[in-house]
Amino acid sequence: MDPSKISLPVLKNLSTDTITENVHMINTHNNPNPRLSYILDRLVSHLHDFARETRLSTKEWMAGLEFLTSTGQTCTDVRQEFILLSDIVGLSLLVDSMDHPKPTELGATEGTVLGPFHTHEANHMESGSNMSKDTEGEPLLVICTVKDTNGKPIPGISIDIWETDSTGHYDVQRPEVNKGEPDGRCVMTSDAEGGFWFKGIVPVSYPIPHDGPVGQLLVKLGRHPWRPAHMHFMFDGKGWDPLITALYVRGDPYETTDAVFGVKDSLIVDIKEVTDEAMAKKYDVKVGHKLLTYDFVLVSEEQSAKLRDQRAKEALEKLGRRVKIVDGLPVPDLD
Amino acid sequence: MDPSKISLPVLKNLSTDTITENVHMINTHNNPNPRLSYILDRLVSHLHDFARETRLSTKEWMAGLEFLTSTGQTCTDVRQEFILLSDIVGLSLLVDSMDHPKPTELGATEGTVLGPFHTHEANHMESGSNMSKDTEGEPLLVICTVKDTNGKPIPGISIDIWETDSTGHYDVQRPEVNKGEPDGRCVMTSDAEGGFWFKGIVPVSYPIPHDGPVGQLLVKLGRHPWRPAHMHFMFDGKGWDPLITALYVRGDPYETTDAVFGVKDSLIVDIKEVTDEAMAKKYDVKVGHKLLTYDFVLVSEEQSAKLRDQRAKEALEKLGRRVKIVDGLPVPDLD
């Protein structure tokens, strides 16, 4: 189609005060997707208000664009600098908490940031396997269950588990050591009692990659790039709301200042020791072996969708926006 | 310094509602730069409010991060996709209009978007030179003056001028044609009467580069990527506020729907013809040659700084923010 024949509204009197409504007008006029219209409307309004409230200078604007360019160009197959950026400004935590709300009053396990180091390369392992080849790490026995909010075990759930090695690096960050083989990660399936157990190493604290633009920003802000020691878990099963979470080791020096805002009280755990001979025998470890136990609680897709819609409606009504939920996501209700 | 010894506030109860204040707290605590604190405060608040108002889903968040990654990775030495993105959401126009406010009541020439195609490679040319090697373009004589708001000529101003060739491409977009030599651009200096004149070609409308992420976004929004025909001018001289502007050819099919929001009424010009024999002789063209004339009016750095500060104060007071201006830029006044 001849682009000059596209029907678009006439832009006029473009100035500091009128530019926003003009951008909304042209973004909405031919846009067939109301959700995209709503997202762009809110994004452009906030972007412009940000610029107006800071009176952003041309020099600062250019520095911002150069920062974003450099952030994009730092991304590779095994490094996602924009996820890091989202993490260190709290956006990742916020999005997860809205998209996967947890009825904590029912004991549902809280979610937290995914981080940029989940991969799809992990091997499936049977309960009892050792997912870590790192001989320098302190061996850890991990025994877990996964249940619903009524305490009923959930069998057949797929669980992705990943942690760093004892130097604080994920396998993908050290291809020279791991030769492309997954390490410190596995996928398990919960058994008939909802149980799964495995051997790994005691998590260590580590800095997020900070030799790029995000690291430079942290320095300018007087922040450190460290994350407290943790182990990631991701649960997936038909009919269950995906749970992306992590367990944090209590007492870590970065427990209260996590660079990516991932720590929640309910996810802080104690590293214990196996004290019982029978248990040691059962799990093929010695007494005194480090031990982590946790009982995860999932919510159903239905529970989650209902709670998500309800919170979306409440939040938007509080903001004075009439909304309707279309395909699980709010758009303005213009009727 | 041991990063675990960095003094930082304790983050707590991170949730949809509390994450923003926690991010502000940690971004401000050790930050030595109040302007950077203020920018981050406003940026994070708006980013979080955007996510809360849209209830941004994890899938949409990831699509957004992938879009930004791809935008960064589309950038090269001769292509700045983030400037394009800023242009098509009206941010570029907004920032320029705040940073270089023009007292239009005194006749000051308005500014407009720089665009991504200014280079530092243009040759300096004497008045009367032809800056275009394009033999397919329609020859155009351009006669201009540059004066102050009292009508006094300003000599010695450096003027960058650039336009596309007759196919709608800047020289840097067609290295195979231009072999790295600048074309369709030059730098001139205003003479004792504030005058400068040169030969180029009649500008043509053209689409912004739309084979990348920004072009894909425009398609999704039902927008076209076209800009109305125009010629860029950038004025620079000691003591004068830099003027980045462009002149638009009246009657262009994209005059009212410029993809980058650059057109302002005061910058729309008529392409005339040389009708006078004496004038034709003086400028070494034939009667009937296409002609563009414009009298640019600059404001002094002092005028501009005063107006910028005044408008910043007014706008921020209107928003209920007590501010002080530090080095020409507002920061919250906490005293």
XYZ file of C-alpha atoms in Angstrom:
670
model
C 0.000 0.000 0.000
C 1.203 3.520 -0.802
C 2.302 4.777 2.638
C 1.195 8.313 1.833
C -2.361 6.939 1.577
C -2.321 5.492 5.121
C -4.974 7.377 7.037
C -3.354 9.027 10.044
C -4.388 11.969 12.186
C -2.784 15.343 11.518
C 0.037 16.119 13.947
C 0.164 19.712 15.061
C 1.775 22.324 17.270
C 4.421 19.916 18.488
C 5.890 21.294 21.694
C 6.971 20.253 25.182
C 3.328 20.244 26.234
C 1.575 18.760 23.184
C 3.992 16.101 21.957
C 2.580 13.343 24.214
C -1.029 13.520 22.998
C 0.209 13.638 19.398
C 2.274 10.477 19.860
C -0.705 8.711 21.491
C -2.933 9.750 18.598
C -0.683 8.364 15.894
C 0.151 5.189 17.867
C -3.512 4.356 18.411
C -5.212 5.407 15.176
C -4.497 2.296 13.048
C -3.324 -0.030 15.804
C -5.422 -3.212 15.721
C -4.179 -4.431 19.117
C -5.784 -2.723 22.165
C -3.261 -4.246 24.581
C -0.353 -2.885 22.517
C -2.111 0.494 22.348
C -2.459 0.540 26.123
C 1.167 -0.477 26.702
C 2.467 2.181 24.313
C 0.153 4.800 25.806
C 1.477 4.170 29.305
C 5.094 3.775 28.155
C 5.141 7.018 26.162
C 3.330 8.958 28.919
C 5.836 7.829 31.531
C 8.834 8.329 29.246
C 7.750 11.882 28.440
C 6.867 12.679 32.060
C 10.280 11.361 33.090
C 11.930 13.708 30.588
C 9.737 16.653 31.608
C 10.244 16.105 35.354
C 14.016 15.882 34.990
C 14.210 18.461 32.167
C 16.476 15.869 30.566
C 19.268 17.578 28.655
C 20.402 16.612 25.158
C 23.730 15.504 26.616
C 22.046 13.268 29.212
C 19.654 11.910 26.563
C 22.596 10.985 24.354
C 24.420 9.395 27.312
C 21.273 7.363 27.975
C 21.004 6.182 24.381
C 24.691 5.263 24.361
C 24.208 3.332 27.602
C 21.300 1.373 26.077
C 23.258 0.732 22.875
C 26.183 -0.561 24.831
C 23.860 -2.706 26.983
C 22.429 -4.297 23.822
C 25.856 -4.849 22.365
C 27.097 -6.548 25.539
C 24.453 -9.276 25.091
C 25.621 -12.625 23.715
C 24.180 -16.131 23.592
C 25.235 -16.622 27.213
C 24.906 -13.088 28.602
C 21.741 -11.002 28.766
C 22.771 -7.544 29.971
C 19.213 -6.139 29.643
C 17.908 -8.757 32.108
C 20.699 -7.657 34.466
C 19.647 -4.037 33.995
C 16.022 -4.925 34.684
C 17.175 -6.878 37.765
C 19.226 -4.070 39.322
C 16.391 -1.533 39.015
C 13.870 -3.899 40.614
C 11.755 -4.325 37.482
C 12.240 -8.091 37.257
C 11.069 -8.640 40.826
C 8.074 -6.376 40.242
C 6.970 -8.097 37.022
C 7.296 -11.557 38.538
C 5.328 -10.559 41.627
C 2.439 -9.263 39.495
C 2.439 -12.035 36.905
C 2.726 -14.863 39.410
C 0.956 -13.612 42.534
C 1.069 -16.042 45.431
C -1.609 -16.464 48.061
C 0.975 -16.537 50.845
C -1.839 -16.769 53.425
C -2.362 -20.282 52.007
C 1.333 -21.076 52.354
C 2.161 -20.719 48.648
C 5.906 -20.428 47.999
C 6.879 -16.947 46.841
C 8.604 -16.388 43.512
C 11.687 -14.314 42.836
C 13.926 -13.151 39.985
C 14.820 -15.648 37.258
C 18.185 -14.050 36.557
C 19.988 -14.421 33.241
C 21.580 -17.848 33.821
C 18.778 -20.325 33.344
C 19.489 -22.515 30.285
C 17.651 -25.263 28.445
C 20.771 -27.455 28.356
C 20.483 -29.134 31.762
C 20.302 -32.955 31.854
C 17.333 -34.737 33.365
C 18.486 -36.564 36.508
C 16.930 -39.127 38.817
C 16.453 -38.326 42.498
C 19.695 -38.932 44.355
C 21.920 -37.719 41.526
C 24.799 -35.336 42.025
C 24.383 -32.309 39.749
C 27.764 -30.772 40.598
C 31.110 -31.876 39.202
C 32.869 -29.203 41.269
C 35.196 -30.988 43.711
C 36.146 -27.720 45.432
C 32.590 -27.016 46.566
C 31.229 -28.109 49.931
C 28.911 -31.076 49.257
C 25.249 -30.426 50.043
C 22.325 -32.823 50.272
C 19.040 -31.210 49.184
C 15.735 -32.855 50.087
C 12.508 -31.252 48.929
C 8.839 -31.823 48.384
C 6.320 -30.076 46.190
C 2.693 -29.877 47.332
C -0.460 -27.891 46.679
C -1.974 -25.365 49.079
C -3.991 -28.182 50.721
C -0.822 -30.085 51.535
C -1.426 -32.690 48.849
C 1.759 -33.943 47.133
C 2.100 -33.125 43.418
C 3.807 -35.863 41.418
C 5.204 -35.391 37.910
C 6.261 -31.747 38.277
C 9.343 -30.815 36.255
C 11.906 -28.934 38.356
C 14.832 -26.996 36.890
C 17.569 -26.452 39.471
C 20.701 -24.367 38.961
C 23.508 -22.880 41.037
C 27.040 -21.553 40.560
C 30.221 -23.517 41.165
C 32.337 -22.787 44.226
C 33.991 -19.835 42.441
C 30.601 -18.163 41.988
C 30.266 -18.828 38.245
C 27.522 -20.623 36.342
C 28.648 -23.275 33.863
C 27.950 -21.020 30.856
C 30.315 -18.415 32.268
C 33.239 -20.855 32.300
C 33.117 -22.763 29.001
C 36.878 -23.371 29.315
C 36.238 -25.443 32.472
C 32.959 -27.090 31.489
C 33.699 -27.647 27.801
C 30.097 -26.902 26.955
C 28.782 -29.630 29.303
C 26.094 -28.529 31.759
C 27.268 -28.448 35.367
C 25.637 -27.287 38.589
C 22.240 -27.675 36.994
C 19.719 -30.424 36.335
C 16.061 -31.122 35.696
C 14.220 -33.507 38.049
C 10.675 -34.815 38.268
C 8.758 -35.007 41.524
C 7.848 -38.562 42.608
C 4.509 -39.973 43.776
C 4.936 -38.281 47.184
C 5.891 -34.971 45.554
C 9.490 -35.587 46.609
C 12.778 -34.953 44.843
C 16.299 -34.973 46.241
C 19.765 -34.468 44.881
C 23.334 -33.576 45.708
C 24.927 -30.272 44.867
C 27.233 -27.864 46.673
C 26.611 -25.256 49.347
C 25.777 -22.051 47.406
C 28.242 -19.154 47.579
C 27.692 -15.430 47.151
C 28.932 -13.963 43.874
C 28.912 -10.692 41.950
C 26.665 -10.398 38.904
C 28.746 -9.805 35.761
C 29.928 -6.246 36.303
C 32.486 -5.644 33.591
C 29.762 -4.176 31.331
C 27.469 -1.133 31.294
C 25.348 -2.398 34.212
C 28.453 -2.816 36.383
C 29.550 0.711 35.482
C 26.149 2.049 36.484
C 26.349 0.281 39.858
C 29.726 1.916 40.503
C 28.276 5.369 39.714
C 25.441 4.695 42.150
C 27.777 3.551 44.946
C 26.267 0.056 44.892
C 28.010 -3.324 44.948
C 27.221 -6.049 42.381
C 26.929 -8.936 44.858
C 24.171 -11.484 45.291
C 23.815 -13.512 48.485
C 24.371 -17.277 48.153
C 21.321 -18.994 46.643
C 20.084 -21.914 44.596
C 17.527 -21.442 41.782
C 14.410 -23.580 41.332
C 11.825 -23.442 38.546
C 8.669 -25.591 38.703
C 6.556 -26.439 35.722
C 3.607 -28.816 35.404
C 0.341 -28.953 33.508
C -2.360 -27.060 35.398
C 0.099 -25.405 37.810
C 1.236 -21.796 37.721
C 4.956 -21.843 36.910
C 7.005 -21.013 39.988
C 10.366 -19.313 39.489
C 12.096 -18.983 42.805
C 15.351 -19.406 44.740
C 16.448 -20.319 48.243
C 18.853 -17.983 50.047
C 21.389 -19.047 52.665
C 20.720 -17.288 55.966
C 23.496 -15.073 57.303
C 25.102 -14.242 53.975
C 26.902 -10.836 54.077
C 24.704 -9.686 51.168
C 21.431 -10.989 52.576
C 20.024 -7.472 53.043
C 21.603 -5.743 50.046
C 21.118 -8.157 47.139
C 22.072 -6.252 43.957
C 19.012 -7.614 42.152
C 16.374 -7.412 44.950
C 15.714 -11.148 44.968
C 15.673 -12.009 48.686
C 12.366 -12.579 50.462
C 12.117 -13.618 54.112
C 10.174 -16.781 53.293
C 12.959 -17.904 50.932
C 15.809 -17.642 53.441
C 16.904 -21.069 54.669
C 19.330 -22.541 57.169
C 22.019 -24.903 55.993
C 21.767 -27.781 58.472
C 23.735 -31.002 58.901
C 22.714 -34.633 58.656
C 22.742 -35.776 62.299
C 20.922 -39.070 62.071
C 22.745 -42.313 61.178
C 19.697 -43.874 59.502
C 19.160 -40.770 57.403
C 22.840 -40.639 56.469
C 22.633 -44.234 55.311
C 19.395 -43.669 53.402
C 20.876 -40.777 51.432
C 24.356 -42.286 51.146
C 26.187 -39.489 52.973
C 28.100 -39.257 56.228
C 26.771 -37.805 59.458
C 27.734 -34.145 59.461
C 27.061 -33.761 55.725
C 25.504 -30.350 54.908
C 21.761 -30.497 54.444
C 19.101 -28.261 52.923
C 15.412 -29.143 53.093
C 12.441 -27.227 51.731
C 8.793 -27.904 51.078
C 7.599 -25.977 48.048
C 3.929 -25.141 47.644
C 2.490 -24.504 44.161
C -0.737 -22.806 43.197
C -2.904 -23.937 40.306
C -3.123 -21.945 37.080
C -6.715 -21.240 37.983
C -5.867 -19.917 41.467
C -3.128 -17.775 40.015
C -5.166 -16.382 37.120
C -7.998 -15.452 39.464
C -5.672 -13.736 41.921
C -3.789 -11.957 39.110
C -6.995 -10.591 37.583
C -8.352 -9.570 40.953
C -5.175 -7.702 41.923
C -4.987 -6.063 38.476
C -8.552 -4.817 38.792
C -8.043 -3.555 42.335
C -4.790 -1.785 41.469
C -6.159 -0.132 38.345
C -9.424 0.925 39.940
C -7.364 2.479 42.713
C -5.558 4.454 39.992
C -8.909 5.552 38.620
C -8.693 3.494 35.436
C -11.695 1.537 34.222
C -10.294 -1.659 32.810
C -11.428 -4.913 31.354
C -9.335 -8.065 31.343
C -8.743 -9.485 27.858
C -6.801 -12.756 27.607
C -5.716 -12.276 31.197
C -4.287 -8.785 30.675
C -5.888 -5.418 31.366
C -6.835 -2.916 28.673
C -8.790 0.301 29.205
C -12.542 -0.226 29.192
C -13.705 2.444 26.780
C -17.341 1.341 26.619
C 37.214 -2.104 49.258
C 35.502 -5.267 50.499
C 32.031 -4.940 48.920
C 30.370 -6.589 51.902
C 31.582 -3.611 53.974
C 29.847 -1.034 51.763
C 27.264 0.634 53.945
C 23.849 0.179 52.355
C 20.338 0.304 53.764
C 18.565 -2.960 54.563
C 16.132 -3.993 51.829
C 12.946 -5.504 53.128
C 9.523 -6.902 52.354
C 10.068 -6.654 48.623
C 6.698 -6.741 46.912
C 4.711 -5.085 44.131
C 4.037 -2.160 46.447
C 7.365 -1.750 48.269
C 9.954 -2.463 45.586
C 10.097 1.141 44.318
C 11.023 2.771 47.622
C 13.639 0.062 48.225
C 15.274 0.721 44.848
C 15.290 4.483 45.535
C 16.875 3.874 48.924
C 19.762 1.812 47.622
C 20.306 4.045 44.561
C 20.559 7.172 46.692
C 22.374 6.041 49.819
C 25.980 6.220 48.560
C 25.381 8.152 45.370
C 27.597 11.267 45.362
C 25.785 12.883 42.421
C 22.429 14.527 43.274
C 21.501 14.979 39.618
C 22.075 11.260 38.929
C 20.051 10.426 42.057
C 17.190 12.564 40.816
C 17.282 11.077 37.302
C 17.316 7.511 38.655
C 14.552 8.322 41.138
C 12.265 9.597 38.393
C 13.273 6.868 35.916
C 12.663 4.011 38.353
C 9.376 5.509 39.592
C 8.042 5.847 36.063
C 9.333 2.443 34.970
C 7.672 0.765 37.937
C 4.443 2.737 37.537
C 4.404 1.777 33.867
C 4.711 -1.900 34.825
C 2.094 -1.590 37.588
C -0.405 0.299 35.398
C -0.105 -2.238 32.588
C 0.344 -5.265 34.903
C 3.177 -6.090 32.513
C 3.408 -9.851 32.045
C 6.639 -11.833 32.119
C 6.152 -12.641 28.434
C 5.711 -8.971 27.516
C 8.673 -7.994 29.725
C 10.855 -10.536 27.911
C 9.582 -9.326 24.511
C 10.508 -5.786 25.582
C 14.020 -6.802 26.665
C 14.507 -8.696 23.402
C 13.331 -5.639 21.478
C 15.857 -3.426 23.296
C 18.628 -5.994 22.790
C 17.895 -6.180 19.095
C 17.755 -2.362 18.895
C 21.227 -2.161 20.445
C 22.585 -4.840 18.180
C 21.243 -3.067 15.076
C 23.444 -0.046 15.866
C 26.636 0.361 13.834
C 29.075 3.189 13.186
C 26.630 4.629 10.661
C 23.281 3.589 12.143
C 21.883 4.577 15.539
C 18.686 2.574 16.042
C 18.126 3.958 19.570
C 18.009 7.530 18.217
C 15.421 6.303 15.707
C 13.448 4.723 18.543
C 13.634 7.938 20.552
C 12.541 9.852 17.425
C 9.452 7.758 16.681
C 8.146 8.034 20.243
C 8.543 11.812 20.290
C 11.270 11.830 22.951
C 13.880 13.492 20.735
C 11.579 16.391 19.897
C 10.647 16.778 23.562
C 14.238 16.823 24.826
C 15.342 19.328 22.185
C 12.411 21.619 22.938
C 13.287 21.690 26.657
C 17.050 21.934 26.287
C 16.991 24.605 23.604
C 13.874 26.657 24.322
C 13.275 29.409 21.800
C 11.660 32.762 22.534
C 9.502 32.519 19.394
C 7.827 35.808 20.338
C 11.198 37.399 19.541
C 11.331 35.584 16.195
C 13.884 32.931 17.247
C 14.040 30.005 14.835
C 12.596 26.833 16.360
C 14.686 23.695 16.687
C 13.736 20.188 15.698
C 15.060 16.620 15.768
C 18.722 16.023 14.929
C 18.088 12.565 13.488
C 20.784 9.901 13.292
C 22.540 11.066 10.112
C 24.614 14.026 11.168
C 28.327 13.221 10.752
C 31.570 14.998 11.505
C 32.958 14.145 8.066
C 31.502 16.992 6.022
C 33.928 19.297 4.177
C 34.065 22.996 4.889
C 32.858 24.875 1.794
C 32.848 28.494 0.720
C 29.555 30.242 -0.010
C 28.452 29.427 -3.539
C 29.717 25.836 -3.430
C 27.679 22.890 -4.605
C 27.409 20.307 -1.809
C 25.647 17.677 -3.937
C 27.312 15.398 -6.475
C 23.942 13.805 -7.271
C 23.184 14.542 -10.947
C 19.717 12.992 -10.688
C 18.524 15.490 -8.080
C 16.732 18.715 -9.014
C 19.257 21.538 -8.499
C 18.386 23.968 -5.723
C 19.876 27.328 -4.828
C 19.756 28.020 -1.074
C 20.277 31.567 0.206
C 20.201 32.193 3.942
C 21.107 34.624 6.646
C 21.699 34.183 10.339
C 20.847 37.027 12.701
C 20.146 37.663 16.360
C 16.738 38.468 17.824
C 17.404 42.184 17.247
C 17.924 41.577 13.534
C 21.683 42.064 13.763
C 23.687 39.808 11.410
C 25.930 37.229 13.101
C 29.188 36.597 11.238
C 31.470 33.613 11.867
C 28.770 31.077 12.770
C 29.590 27.530 11.726
C 26.682 25.890 9.889
C 26.428 22.151 9.274
C 24.035 21.388 6.427
C 22.936 17.908 5.332
C 20.300 16.293 3.132
C 19.675 13.018 1.312
C 20.392 12.351 -2.331
C 17.531 12.121 -4.815
C 16.896 8.480 -3.813
C 16.236 9.532 -0.206
C 19.531 8.208 1.228
C 22.229 10.027 3.163
C 25.798 9.496 1.969
C 26.624 7.159 4.878
C 23.763 4.872 3.849
C 25.245 4.332 0.382
C 28.993 3.800 0.828
C 29.026 1.841 -2.439
C 28.018 5.028 -4.298
C 29.939 7.573 -2.268
C 33.073 5.526 -1.589
C 33.325 7.041 1.868
C 33.393 10.611 0.494
C 30.913 13.014 2.091
C 28.100 14.047 -0.246
C 24.958 16.096 0.277
C 26.539 17.733 3.296
C 28.918 20.577 4.060
C 29.990 23.018 6.729
C 29.835 26.759 5.946
C 30.653 29.918 7.868
C 28.378 32.951 7.872
C 29.921 36.082 6.310
C 30.092 39.640 7.647
C 26.395 40.163 6.804
C 25.413 36.864 8.420
C 24.890 35.389 4.974
C 25.703 31.986 3.534
C 24.530 30.393 0.296
C 25.116 27.163 -1.533
C 23.775 24.763 -4.099
C 22.184 21.437 -3.274
C 19.177 19.529 -4.537
C 15.466 19.854 -3.817
C 14.858 17.620 -0.768
C 12.754 14.483 -1.233
C 10.658 12.545 1.264
C 12.139 9.241 2.424
C 11.462 6.451 4.900
C 13.650 6.200 7.987
C 15.582 2.908 8.002
C 12.786 0.435 8.694
C 14.373 -2.971 8.168
C 15.214 -3.184 11.903
C 13.329 -3.384 15.209
C 12.025 0.201 14.987
C 10.552 -0.478 11.532
C 8.890 -3.638 12.869
C 7.368 -1.645 15.721
C 5.969 0.937 13.296
C 4.290 -1.866 11.297
C 2.687 -3.239 14.486
C 1.381 0.232 15.311
C -0.065 0.778 11.820
C 2.308 3.684 11.195
C 4.421 4.458 8.117
C 8.162 5.179 8.364
C 8.199 8.252 6.094
C 9.610 11.692 6.713
C 8.531 14.696 4.647
C 11.210 16.265 2.435
C 13.578 18.431 4.463
C 17.092 19.825 4.757
C 18.989 19.801 8.080
C 20.856 22.804 9.528
C 22.938 22.987 12.683
C 24.337 26.324 13.904
C 27.213 26.653 16.279
C 29.107 29.725 17.437
C 30.747 30.973 20.605
C 28.189 32.644 22.844
C 25.183 31.345 20.854
C 22.845 28.567 21.871
C 23.378 25.743 19.365
C 20.425 25.523 16.968
C 19.591 22.121 15.506
C 16.805 22.509 13.018
C 15.500 21.609 9.555
C 13.419 23.197 6.819
C 10.448 21.235 5.464
C 9.066 21.526 1.923
C 5.447 22.659 1.994
C 2.880 20.291 0.477
C 4.818 17.076 1.043
C 2.467 14.058 1.391
C 3.978 13.356 4.825
C 3.873 16.953 6.066
C 1.263 16.155 8.737
C 2.345 12.608 9.639
C 6.147 12.785 9.961
C 7.269 9.477 11.510
C 9.633 11.322 13.868
C 7.475 14.360 14.830
C 9.910 16.889 13.401
C 7.660 19.300 11.488
C 6.804 22.685 12.964
C 4.743 25.297 11.121
C 7.495 27.892 11.333
C 9.921 25.512 9.605
C 7.744 24.764 6.541
C 9.036 26.594 3.480
C 8.023 27.110 -0.132
C 10.367 26.068 -2.893
C 10.402 29.088 -5.178
C 12.129 29.821 -8.485
C 14.713 32.390 -9.476
C 12.714 34.884 -11.579
C 15.116 37.773 -11.793
C 17.843 37.913 -14.476
C 20.233 39.908 -12.300
C 19.803 37.473 -9.429
C 20.305 34.512 -11.760
C 23.539 36.052 -12.973
C 24.721 36.886 -9.466
C 24.277 33.305 -8.259
C 25.355 31.712 -11.551
C 22.094 29.895 -12.259
C 19.398 30.173 -14.935
C 16.055 31.910 -14.521
C 13.613 29.226 -13.354
C 16.217 27.544 -11.113
C 14.627 26.260 -7.872
C 15.230 28.550 -4.920
C 14.998 28.274 -1.147
C 15.569 31.258 1.116
C 15.444 31.431 4.900
C 16.506 33.859 7.575
C 17.581 32.017 10.711
C 17.461 33.747 14.078
C 19.724 32.548 16.905
C 19.455 33.211 20.611
C 22.438 33.766 22.847
C 23.580 31.162 25.353
C 22.564 33.601 28.048
C 19.038 34.088 26.675
C 18.626 30.362 26.278
C 19.973 29.432 29.725
C 17.694 31.961 31.365
C 14.646 30.729 29.501
C 15.533 27.086 30.145
C 15.911 27.643 33.880
C 12.734 29.679 34.039
C 10.676 27.043 32.217
C 12.202 24.239 34.306
C 11.263 26.056 37.514
C 7.751 26.813 36.321
C 7.130 23.258 35.124
C 8.468 21.644 38.290
C 6.686 24.009 40.632
C 3.494 23.195 38.753
C 4.212 19.528 39.521
C 4.643 20.412 43.185
C 8.382 19.775 43.257
C 10.689 22.182 45.044
C 13.793 22.343 42.915
C 17.066 24.137 42.704
C 19.042 24.546 39.512
C 22.588 23.160 39.749
C 24.854 23.606 36.729
C 21.791 24.453 34.669
C 19.849 21.309 35.593
C 17.184 20.821 38.252
C 17.629 18.664 41.338
C 15.203 18.416 44.259
C 15.675 21.153 46.826
C 15.817 19.215 50.064
C 16.763 22.139 52.285
